[in-house]
Short mmCIF file of C-alpha atoms in Angstrom, two decimals:
data_model
loop_
_atom_site.label_atom_id
_atom_site.label_comp_id
_atom_site.label_asym_id
_atom_site.label_seq_id
_atom_site.Cartn_x
_atom_site.Cartn_y
_atom_site.Cartn_z
CA MET A 27 -46.87 -63.35 -2.90
CA ASN A 28 -46.63 -59.61 -3.57
CA GLY A 29 -47.39 -58.69 0.84
CA ARG A 30 -44.75 -61.20 1.10
CA TRP A 31 -42.30 -59.97 -1.17
CA ARG A 32 -42.48 -55.98 0.88
CA THR A 33 -41.95 -57.53 4.33
CA TRP A 34 -38.46 -59.48 2.86
CA LEU A 35 -37.60 -56.08 1.81
CA LEU A 36 -38.44 -54.77 4.21
CA ALA A 37 -36.81 -56.68 6.52
CA SER A 38 -33.53 -56.88 4.29
CA LEU A 39 -33.39 -52.57 4.88
CA CYS A 40 -33.32 -53.07 8.48
CA VAL A 41 -30.36 -54.95 8.66
CA VAL A 42 -28.94 -52.51 6.75
CA VAL A 43 -29.45 -49.95 8.73
CA VAL A 44 -28.60 -52.05 11.47
CA ILE A 45 -25.27 -52.93 10.01
CA ALA A 46 -24.42 -49.15 9.13
CA ALA A 47 -25.13 -48.25 12.26
CA ILE A 48 -22.59 -50.16 13.73
CA TYR A 49 -20.08 -49.90 11.74
CA PHE A 50 -20.03 -45.83 10.91
CA PRO A 51 -19.35 -44.91 14.34
CA LYS A 52 -15.98 -47.66 14.04
CA LEU A 53 -14.99 -45.80 10.39
CA LYS A 54 -15.23 -42.12 11.97
CA ARG A 55 -13.02 -43.29 14.82
CA LYS A 56 -10.66 -45.53 12.21
CA VAL A 57 -10.23 -41.70 10.30
CA LYS A 58 -9.89 -39.70 13.22
CA THR A 59 -7.04 -41.89 14.68
CA SER A 60 -5.94 -42.53 10.55
CA ALA A 61 -5.72 -38.61 10.63
CA GLU A 62 -3.56 -38.09 14.52
CA ILE A 63 -1.59 -40.58 13.21
CA THR A 64 -0.69 -38.51 9.69
CA GLN A 65 0.11 -34.60 11.78
CA PRO A 66 2.47 -34.85 13.56
CA SER A 67 4.52 -36.60 10.70
CA GLU A 68 3.86 -33.69 8.64
CA GLU A 69 4.56 -31.29 11.73
CA GLN A 70 8.29 -32.90 11.72
CA ALA A 71 8.83 -33.17 8.24
CA ARG A 72 7.61 -29.18 8.45
CA ARG A 73 10.29 -29.02 10.94
CA GLU A 74 13.22 -30.94 9.34
CA LEU A 75 12.21 -28.62 5.67
CA THR A 76 12.81 -25.51 7.98
CA THR A 77 15.44 -26.28 11.03
CA ALA A 78 19.09 -24.43 10.68
CA THR A 79 21.47 -26.42 7.86
CA PRO A 80 23.78 -27.87 10.19
CA PRO A 81 27.00 -26.13 9.99
CA ASN A 82 29.65 -28.20 7.97
CA PRO A 83 33.43 -27.84 9.57
CA ALA A 84 34.47 -27.86 6.12
CA ASP A 85 33.33 -24.62 5.95
CA PRO A 86 35.57 -21.72 6.05
CA ARG A 87 34.54 -19.14 9.32
CA LEU A 88 32.98 -16.99 8.53
CA LYS A 89 32.74 -13.13 10.39
CA ALA A 90 29.06 -12.95 8.72
CA LYS A 91 27.84 -9.02 8.97
CA MET A 92 24.10 -9.43 10.66
CA PHE A 93 22.63 -5.62 10.28
CA TRP A 94 20.36 -5.20 13.69
CA ALA A 95 18.77 -2.26 15.69
CA SER A 96 21.58 0.39 16.10
CA ASP A 97 22.37 0.62 19.66
CA GLU A 98 22.59 4.47 19.52
CA ASP A 99 19.11 5.31 17.37
CA GLU A 100 16.89 2.55 17.70
CA SER A 101 15.34 3.90 14.36
CA ALA A 102 18.74 3.09 12.58
CA LEU A 103 20.43 -0.28 11.90
CA SER A 104 24.06 -1.66 12.17
CA PRO A 105 26.59 -3.82 11.51
CA ILE A 106 27.63 -6.35 14.48
CA ALA A 107 30.49 -9.34 12.95
CA VAL A 108 29.25 -12.86 13.98
CA ASP A 109 31.44 -15.88 14.08
CA LEU A 110 29.73 -18.31 11.30
CA ALA A 111 31.28 -21.54 9.15
CA LEU A 112 28.89 -20.32 6.25
CA SER A 113 28.31 -22.88 3.15
CA PRO A 114 29.39 -21.58 -0.35
CA ASP A 115 26.04 -22.23 -2.00
CA PRO A 116 24.16 -19.43 -2.23
CA VAL A 117 20.65 -20.76 -1.03
CA LEU A 118 23.18 -22.13 1.96
CA ARG A 119 24.04 -18.81 2.84
CA ALA A 120 21.30 -17.31 2.59
CA LYS A 121 19.19 -19.56 4.95
CA GLN A 122 22.32 -19.49 7.55
CA VAL A 123 22.76 -15.55 7.96
CA LEU A 124 18.53 -15.34 8.23
CA ASN A 125 18.20 -18.05 10.65
CA THR A 126 20.82 -16.12 12.47
CA LEU A 127 19.24 -12.73 11.62
CA LEU A 128 16.07 -13.80 13.20
CA ALA A 129 17.37 -15.43 16.49
CA GLY A 130 18.46 -11.88 17.18
CA PRO A 131 21.01 -10.67 19.59
CA VAL A 132 22.68 -10.81 21.87
CA ASN A 133 20.66 -7.93 23.02
CA SER A 134 17.06 -8.44 22.25
CA ASP A 135 16.06 -4.54 22.48
CA LEU A 136 18.12 -4.56 19.04
CA ARG A 137 16.17 -7.54 17.19
CA THR A 138 14.87 -6.12 13.83
CA LEU A 139 12.35 -9.25 13.75
CA PRO A 140 9.72 -11.20 15.71
CA PRO A 141 11.23 -14.03 17.51
CA ASP A 142 8.80 -16.14 16.40
CA ALA A 143 9.01 -15.47 13.30
CA ALA A 144 10.92 -18.48 10.95
CA LEU A 145 12.17 -18.98 7.88
CA LEU A 146 10.53 -21.71 5.59
CA ALA A 147 12.44 -21.50 2.46
CA PHE A 148 14.88 -19.55 0.75
CA TYR A 149 14.55 -19.95 -3.36
CA VAL A 150 17.64 -18.10 -5.36
CA LEU A 151 16.52 -17.57 -8.83
CA PRO A 152 19.51 -17.70 -12.19
CA ASP A 153 18.67 -13.78 -12.35
CA GLY A 154 20.50 -13.23 -8.71
CA THR A 155 16.63 -12.92 -7.21
CA GLY A 156 16.58 -14.18 -4.01
CA ILE A 157 12.87 -15.52 -2.39
CA ALA A 158 12.37 -15.42 1.19
CA ASP A 159 9.13 -17.29 2.55
CA PHE A 160 8.76 -16.40 6.08
CA SER A 161 6.18 -18.08 8.29
CA GLU A 162 2.91 -15.90 9.61
CA ALA A 163 4.35 -14.65 12.18
CA PHE A 164 7.08 -12.16 9.98
CA ALA A 165 3.72 -10.29 9.39
CA THR A 166 1.12 -10.62 12.33
CA SER A 167 4.40 -9.78 15.01
CA THR A 168 6.22 -7.15 13.54
CA PRO A 169 4.51 -4.10 14.80
CA SER A 170 2.22 -2.24 12.28
CA GLY A 171 3.79 0.93 10.85
CA ILE A 172 6.50 2.74 8.03
CA GLN A 173 9.19 2.57 10.26
CA SER A 174 9.03 -0.70 11.96
CA GLU A 175 8.34 -3.02 8.78
CA GLU A 176 11.28 -1.32 7.02
CA LEU A 177 13.84 -1.70 9.24
CA ALA A 178 12.96 -5.19 9.26
CA VAL A 179 12.13 -5.74 5.56
CA ASP A 180 16.27 -3.92 5.95
CA SER A 181 18.00 -5.21 8.04
CA ILE A 182 16.64 -8.73 6.15
CA ALA A 183 18.12 -7.23 2.68
CA ARG A 184 20.99 -5.93 4.34
CA THR A 185 22.60 -8.72 5.89
CA LEU A 186 21.71 -10.70 2.89
CA GLU A 187 24.01 -7.83 1.09
CA ALA A 188 26.97 -7.79 2.71
CA ASN A 189 26.85 -11.92 3.20
CA VAL A 190 25.87 -13.16 -0.15
CA SER A 191 26.42 -11.40 -2.83
CA GLN A 192 25.37 -13.39 -4.91
CA ILE A 193 21.58 -11.88 -4.25
CA LYS A 194 20.26 -8.75 -6.28
CA ARG A 195 16.98 -8.39 -5.86
CA LEU A 196 14.53 -10.18 -3.15
CA LYS A 197 11.20 -11.13 -2.68
CA ILE A 198 9.06 -11.69 0.38
CA LEU A 199 6.88 -14.28 0.42
CA ILE A 200 4.28 -15.00 3.27
CA HIS A 201 3.48 -19.08 4.39
CA GLY A 202 4.40 -18.97 0.25
CA GLN A 203 2.03 -16.48 -0.86
CA GLU A 204 2.25 -13.03 -1.91
CA VAL A 205 1.16 -10.77 0.01
CA GLU A 206 -0.03 -6.95 -0.50
CA THR A 207 1.68 -5.59 2.77
CA LEU A 208 3.52 -7.01 5.77
CA ALA A 209 1.81 -5.11 8.66
CA GLY A 210 -0.44 -2.49 6.77
CA HIS A 211 2.30 -0.46 5.31
CA LEU A 212 5.61 -1.66 3.32
CA ASP A 213 4.74 -3.03 0.47
CA LEU A 214 5.65 -6.45 -0.13
CA THR A 215 4.28 -7.21 -3.51
CA GLN A 216 8.22 -5.39 -5.28
CA LEU A 217 10.98 -6.42 -5.57
CA PHE A 218 13.45 -5.24 -2.52
CA ILE A 219 17.05 -4.21 -4.36
CA VAL A 220 20.14 -5.75 -2.05
CA ASN A 221 22.94 -5.47 -3.76
CA THR A 222 22.61 -1.46 -5.56
CA LYS A 223 25.58 -1.64 -7.68
CA ALA A 224 25.14 -5.16 -8.94
CA ALA A 225 21.15 -4.81 -9.77
CA GLN A 226 21.47 -5.35 -13.35
CA PRO A 227 17.28 -5.66 -15.03
CA PRO A 228 16.93 -9.29 -14.60
CA THR A 229 17.16 -11.06 -17.74
CA LEU A 230 13.68 -13.01 -17.21
CA SER A 231 10.03 -11.49 -17.12
CA TYR A 232 8.26 -13.42 -14.47
CA GLY A 233 7.98 -9.70 -12.95
CA LEU A 234 8.40 -5.97 -13.04
CA PRO A 235 11.67 -4.92 -15.36
CA LEU A 236 12.83 -2.98 -12.46
CA LYS A 237 16.06 -1.12 -13.51
CA PRO A 238 19.41 -0.17 -10.61
CA ALA A 239 19.00 3.46 -9.25
CA SER A 240 20.87 5.30 -10.92
CA ALA A 241 18.78 4.63 -14.36
CA SER A 242 15.36 6.00 -12.24
CA ALA A 243 11.97 6.35 -13.73
CA ALA A 244 12.21 9.86 -12.75
CA SER A 245 15.65 10.48 -14.92
CA VAL A 246 13.57 8.65 -17.75
CA ALA A 247 11.06 10.71 -18.35
CA PRO A 248 12.67 14.57 -19.46
CA ASN A 249 13.93 11.86 -22.27
CA SER A 250 11.04 10.33 -23.72
CA SER A 251 9.61 14.31 -22.94
CA LYS A 252 12.06 15.43 -25.43
CA THR A 253 11.90 13.06 -27.80
CA ALA A 254 8.07 13.28 -27.50
CA LYS A 255 8.02 17.33 -28.04
CA SER A 256 10.42 16.45 -30.94
CA LYS A 257 8.54 13.73 -33.25
CA GLU A 258 5.37 16.85 -32.99
CA PRO A 259 6.70 19.02 -35.47
CA LYS A 260 7.82 16.44 -37.92
CA ARG A 261 3.87 15.83 -37.84
CA MET B 30 -57.95 8.16 -44.05
CA ARG B 31 -54.02 8.61 -44.64
CA PHE B 32 -54.66 11.83 -45.38
CA LEU B 33 -56.53 11.63 -42.07
CA ASN B 34 -52.88 9.92 -40.24
CA GLY B 35 -51.03 12.34 -41.93
CA SER B 36 -52.72 15.87 -40.38
CA PHE B 37 -52.79 13.59 -37.33
CA TYR B 38 -49.40 14.26 -35.86
CA PHE B 39 -48.87 16.87 -38.46
CA ASP B 40 -50.96 18.39 -35.11
CA ARG B 41 -48.90 16.71 -32.45
CA ARG B 42 -45.89 17.55 -34.39
CA ILE B 43 -47.09 21.65 -33.93
CA LEU B 44 -48.64 20.64 -30.61
CA GLY B 45 -44.67 19.67 -29.65
CA ALA B 46 -43.26 22.29 -30.82
CA ALA B 47 -45.82 24.98 -29.53
CA LEU B 48 -45.65 23.45 -26.15
CA ALA B 49 -42.33 23.51 -26.10
CA PHE B 50 -41.44 26.58 -26.62
CA ILE B 51 -44.16 28.09 -23.64
CA ALA B 52 -41.92 26.55 -22.08
CA VAL B 53 -39.13 27.95 -23.26
CA VAL B 54 -40.20 31.57 -22.70
CA CYS B 55 -41.23 30.97 -19.72
CA GLY B 56 -38.27 29.30 -18.24
CA SER B 57 -36.13 32.13 -19.64
CA LEU B 58 -39.05 34.46 -17.98
CA ALA B 59 -38.11 32.67 -15.13
CA SER B 60 -34.39 31.83 -14.68
CA PRO B 61 -33.24 35.68 -14.41
CA GLN B 62 -35.15 36.52 -11.33
CA ALA B 63 -35.51 32.63 -9.73
CA GLN B 64 -31.00 33.17 -10.34
CA GLN B 65 -31.00 36.41 -9.10
CA PRO B 66 -30.27 36.36 -5.38
CA ALA B 67 -28.93 33.28 -5.60
CA THR B 68 -25.89 34.05 -8.22
CA PRO B 69 -25.93 38.14 -9.18
CA THR B 70 -22.42 37.28 -10.62
CA ALA B 71 -24.29 35.21 -13.45
CA GLN B 72 -27.02 37.29 -14.79
CA SER B 73 -26.50 36.57 -18.63
CA ALA B 74 -24.88 32.97 -18.29
CA ALA B 75 -26.99 29.86 -19.00
CA PRO B 76 -28.04 27.94 -16.44
CA ILE B 77 -25.44 26.53 -14.48
CA HIS B 78 -25.70 22.38 -14.61
CA THR B 79 -24.28 21.83 -10.72
CA PRO B 80 -23.47 17.81 -10.34
CA PRO B 81 -24.80 15.75 -7.52
CA TYR B 82 -22.19 14.70 -6.11
CA PRO B 83 -19.18 17.43 -4.60
CA THR B 84 -16.57 18.33 -6.76
CA VAL B 85 -13.47 21.08 -6.25
CA ALA B 86 -13.90 24.25 -8.52
CA PRO B 87 -10.60 25.31 -9.89
CA PRO B 88 -9.64 28.42 -8.74
CA PRO B 89 -9.06 31.50 -11.06
CA ALA B 90 -5.54 32.59 -9.96
CA GLN B 91 -2.58 29.31 -10.83
CA ARG B 92 -5.27 27.03 -13.01
CA THR B 93 -2.14 24.49 -13.73
CA GLY B 94 -0.23 24.94 -10.81
CA LEU B 95 -1.07 22.69 -7.25
CA ASN B 96 -4.21 23.64 -5.45
CA ILE B 97 -5.84 20.44 -3.68
CA VAL B 98 -4.28 18.82 -0.66
CA VAL B 99 -6.17 14.92 -0.42
CA LEU B 100 -5.59 13.54 2.95
CA ASP B 101 -5.38 10.45 4.25
CA PRO B 102 -6.78 9.02 7.90
CA SER B 103 -4.98 5.16 7.26
CA HIS B 104 -6.80 2.92 8.62
CA GLY B 105 -10.01 2.19 9.61
CA GLY B 106 -13.19 0.60 10.37
CA THR B 107 -11.93 -3.08 10.99
CA ASP B 108 -8.25 -2.33 10.59
CA PRO B 109 -7.06 -0.27 13.54
CA GLY B 110 -3.26 -0.37 12.34
CA ALA B 111 -0.75 0.88 15.30
CA ARG B 112 -2.00 0.38 19.10
CA GLY B 113 -0.47 1.37 22.30
CA ALA B 114 -1.23 0.21 25.83
CA GLN B 115 -3.59 2.50 27.23
CA GLY B 116 -6.34 1.62 23.65
CA ILE B 117 -4.64 3.88 21.88
CA ARG B 118 -5.86 3.56 18.54
CA GLU B 119 -3.79 4.48 15.54
CA SER B 120 -7.41 4.58 13.27
CA ASP B 121 -8.94 6.80 15.31
CA LEU B 122 -5.89 9.33 16.36
CA VAL B 123 -5.18 10.06 12.71
CA LEU B 124 -8.69 11.39 12.36
CA ASP B 125 -7.88 13.40 14.69
CA LEU B 126 -4.60 14.93 12.77
CA THR B 127 -6.55 14.90 9.15
CA PHE B 128 -8.76 17.25 10.87
CA GLN B 129 -5.39 20.02 12.49
CA VAL B 130 -3.82 18.97 8.96
CA ARG B 131 -6.62 20.25 7.36
CA ARG B 132 -8.03 22.90 9.54
CA ALA B 133 -3.71 24.75 8.80
CA LEU B 134 -3.47 24.26 5.33
CA GLU B 135 -7.25 25.68 4.59
CA ALA B 136 -5.87 28.76 6.46
CA GLN B 137 -2.73 28.86 3.84
CA GLY B 138 -5.31 29.22 0.94
CA PHE B 139 -5.99 25.48 0.28
CA GLN B 140 -8.92 22.92 -0.74
CA VAL B 141 -8.43 19.82 1.10
CA LEU B 142 -10.23 16.50 0.57
CA GLN B 143 -9.92 13.29 2.34
CA THR B 144 -9.93 10.38 1.52
CA ARG B 145 -12.28 9.37 4.97
CA ASN B 146 -14.20 11.28 7.40
CA GLY B 147 -15.33 8.89 9.33
CA ASN B 148 -14.69 5.00 11.02
CA GLU B 149 -14.84 3.94 7.18
CA ASN B 150 -11.31 1.18 5.80
CA PRO B 151 -11.48 2.34 1.98
CA SER B 152 -8.19 0.05 0.02
CA PHE B 153 -5.55 1.31 -1.41
CA ASP B 154 -6.43 2.08 -4.36
CA ASP B 155 -9.97 3.33 -3.08
CA ARG B 156 -7.62 5.93 -1.60
CA SER B 157 -5.72 6.37 -4.32
CA THR B 158 -8.55 7.56 -6.59
CA LEU B 159 -9.21 9.86 -4.73
CA ALA B 160 -6.06 11.98 -5.48
CA ASN B 161 -6.28 10.43 -8.95
CA ALA B 162 -9.15 12.38 -10.06
CA GLN B 163 -8.06 15.44 -8.89
CA ARG B 164 -5.28 18.11 -11.34
CA GLY B 165 -3.27 19.44 -9.59
CA ALA B 166 -3.27 18.28 -6.12
CA VAL B 167 -0.55 16.81 -3.76
CA PHE B 168 -1.64 12.87 -1.43
CA VAL B 169 -0.52 13.08 2.02
CA THR B 170 -1.27 9.61 4.09
CA LEU B 171 -0.90 10.27 8.03
CA HIS B 172 0.46 8.42 10.41
CA ILE B 173 1.10 7.22 14.02
CA SER B 174 3.67 5.14 14.14
CA SER B 175 4.03 1.87 16.95
CA THR B 176 8.16 2.53 17.62
CA GLY B 177 10.95 5.22 17.15
CA LEU B 178 11.45 8.29 19.47
CA PRO B 179 8.26 9.38 20.85
CA GLY B 180 8.17 12.90 19.99
CA THR B 181 9.70 12.83 16.48
CA VAL B 182 8.06 13.29 13.09
CA ARG B 183 9.41 11.41 10.00
CA VAL B 184 8.60 12.14 6.20
CA TYR B 185 8.51 9.06 3.63
CA ALA B 186 8.27 8.69 -0.62
CA LEU B 187 9.42 5.59 -2.46
CA PRO B 188 11.95 4.83 -3.82
CA ASP B 189 13.17 4.46 -7.18
CA MET B 190 10.50 3.11 -9.31
CA PRO B 191 10.88 0.58 -12.66
CA SER B 192 9.99 2.72 -15.48
CA ARG B 193 7.63 0.41 -17.32
CA ALA B 194 5.74 2.59 -15.66
CA SER B 195 5.05 5.46 -18.61
CA ALA B 196 5.62 3.42 -21.64
CA GLY B 197 4.05 4.17 -24.69
CA GLY B 198 2.70 7.57 -22.88
CA ILE B 199 0.35 5.35 -20.77
CA LEU B 200 0.96 4.98 -16.86
CA SER B 201 0.23 1.99 -15.49
CA TRP B 202 -2.55 2.23 -12.17
CA ASP B 203 0.30 -0.56 -10.29
CA PHE B 204 3.20 2.48 -10.71
CA ALA B 205 1.76 5.30 -11.07
CA GLN B 206 3.07 7.30 -8.37
CA ALA B 207 6.57 6.73 -11.31
CA SER B 208 6.61 9.86 -12.81
CA TYR B 209 6.27 11.51 -9.16
CA VAL B 210 8.66 10.20 -7.15
CA THR B 211 11.20 13.68 -7.97
CA LEU B 212 8.63 15.64 -7.16
CA SER B 213 7.50 13.51 -4.16
CA ARG B 214 10.97 13.81 -2.43
CA LYS B 215 10.88 17.50 -3.34
CA PHE B 216 7.98 17.95 -0.93
CA GLY B 217 9.05 15.46 1.18
CA ASP B 218 12.57 17.33 2.23
CA ALA B 219 10.55 20.55 2.20
CA VAL B 220 7.63 19.09 4.69
CA GLN B 221 10.26 16.41 6.80
CA GLY B 222 12.48 20.44 6.90
CA GLN B 223 9.71 21.78 8.59
CA LEU B 224 9.31 19.20 11.11
CA ALA B 225 12.93 19.18 11.90
CA GLN B 226 12.90 22.21 13.71
CA ARG B 227 10.01 21.22 15.77
CA PHE B 228 10.12 18.17 16.17
CA LYS B 229 13.94 17.92 18.06
CA GLY B 230 15.25 14.08 16.95
CA SER B 231 13.36 14.32 13.46
CA PRO B 232 16.01 13.51 10.75
CA ASN B 233 16.93 16.36 7.82
CA ASN B 234 15.89 15.16 4.90
CA VAL B 235 12.74 12.60 3.86
CA GLN B 236 13.13 8.67 3.52
CA THR B 237 13.43 6.40 1.27
CA ALA B 238 10.54 3.12 1.50
CA SER B 239 8.04 1.16 -0.40
CA VAL B 240 4.87 2.37 1.13
CA ARG B 241 1.76 0.47 -0.42
CA GLN B 242 -0.16 3.53 -0.74
CA LEU B 243 2.34 5.79 -2.13
CA ARG B 244 2.62 3.85 -5.51
CA THR B 245 -0.68 3.92 -7.45
CA THR B 246 -0.61 7.63 -6.53
CA ALA B 247 -0.27 9.56 -9.57
CA ALA B 248 0.45 12.81 -7.50
CA PRO B 249 3.28 13.91 -5.21
CA ALA B 250 2.51 12.01 -2.58
CA ILE B 251 4.48 11.15 0.94
CA ALA B 252 3.89 10.13 4.33
CA VAL B 253 3.84 11.68 7.51
CA GLU B 254 4.41 9.14 10.72
CA ILE B 255 4.67 10.19 13.83
CA SER B 256 6.50 8.26 17.02
CA SER B 257 4.43 7.43 18.11
CA VAL B 258 1.39 5.20 20.30
CA SER B 259 3.78 3.92 22.80
CA VAL B 260 3.50 7.30 24.84
CA GLN B 261 2.17 7.06 28.09
CA ASP B 262 -0.45 9.48 27.38
CA ARG B 263 -2.39 10.28 23.93
CA SER B 264 -2.42 13.99 24.83
CA ASP B 265 1.96 13.90 24.36
CA LEU B 266 0.35 13.12 20.58
CA ASP B 267 -3.03 15.18 20.43
CA LYS B 268 -0.21 18.11 22.12
CA MET B 269 1.93 17.91 18.51
CA MET B 270 -1.04 17.57 15.96
CA PRO B 271 -1.19 21.66 15.64
CA GLY B 272 2.51 21.84 14.98
CA VAL B 273 2.58 18.74 11.99
CA GLY B 274 -0.10 20.35 10.74
CA ASP B 275 1.59 24.02 10.60
CA SER B 276 4.33 22.62 9.51
CA ILE B 277 3.25 20.31 6.22
CA ALA B 278 0.88 23.39 5.17
CA ARG B 279 4.50 25.33 5.53
CA GLY B 280 6.42 22.88 3.36
CA LEU B 281 3.39 22.32 1.01
CA ALA B 282 3.65 26.36 1.13
CA ALA B 283 7.54 26.41 0.57
CA PHE B 284 7.26 23.21 -2.44
CA ARG B 285 4.30 25.05 -4.36
CA PRO B 286 6.84 27.10 -6.38
CA SER B 287 8.31 23.71 -7.84
CA TYR B 288 5.75 22.15 -8.35
CA VAL B 289 5.02 21.53 -12.64
CA LEU B 290 2.60 18.52 -13.08
CA PRO B 291 4.32 16.17 -15.30
CA THR B 292 2.12 16.53 -18.40
CA GLU B 293 3.22 20.10 -18.91
CA ALA B 294 6.68 18.11 -19.19
CA GLY B 295 5.00 15.59 -21.64
CA VAL B 296 5.13 12.52 -20.37
CA GLN B 297 1.38 12.03 -20.22
CA PRO B 298 0.06 12.31 -23.71
#
């Protein structure tokens, strides 16, 4: 009785193994094909998100100022007027000007951003901080160096300043992440001041309590030293 | 038993005191003779304890002034920095440049520390730490760019920073440079002025850029960047190096009188 029961058990286990051997490769193939189906659709969705917003014919055509490298001095920026139908919405407007900036000038030697870089997203916070999310190519293809990295960021900041008055500060993300430097030199953990005249201390405390250029740390330091000194004798 | 025990301890204490006394006497007899040839000036002084790590002794003159220069050859290790056509690597070049700058600075009487001596890559914070641990130091980070007019040199200092840095008298590590921005620009202007005379096409004044390395450095700090790794021949850059070193040394000598530690102004406790 006992021996018979054991053989039955072994036989049924064998059957299970055979079924599994047939079924698992099939299942594997199924998973593979389903992954292949979803991948292009994700890519498509991403492309739909990152494509330049189509110009609305109702928007007025304006001369947008694009800051590309200067003809005379490659290390300086100079504005070039480009005819664009700019949206009144700051987010759409910022996307439009940044995509134009990324596309580059007629003379490709004067471009400030790598040709393979893309703007993935752009947000504007209520306090006037613009957040620009670029693809990884922005970090990997920008030539390494203080001068080249500064030129790239400066061209973005000045183009935003000239065309989107609502943006006062700029935060640059790479593929949705905060990175320490752009290509080894320029600090991307900080906010860049875009509109030097309008930049007020932000009301939100998510980041840095930046002050406008006039109220710099340097000008505050002597005051604090005076107050510290004047307090001392009273003790 | 108790008595015996007590006397035993008493004896041991006596023995210990006697041994200590002998050791002190022997030491005091031996040490002046042993130290005399090494340090003839410190005859009657207590034995000098030397720490196991290298330190820079403050020179007698200008104790609170500027004495130390921390040179930072950027990149290194797995990070080559900017790369040129003929296998030129920024990380190698800046190390050679550092030795040239060091020579010029030491000729002017400055003491020099380096954030790296070989092909390693300390973090930004580690490099700043070396400068922040010194008193009376300035920090110079050295770079070779990938762009710009070849044969020119640019000096960078940070733009204005949030004043949260020194709130409550505590210097925040992330904004350590905040109290030094004005001094750094003054230092940068002095060096850039020297460089402009020697390397035509270089700007006359210091540039501002958010250089990561400078932000966490609690000392007058500048970045010096030579253009560029795109030269045809490496020797074009090698030829510039002694001139860059000399300009930095001259600029630093000119800046020296205006160097006043922010601690003396009462920013830090």
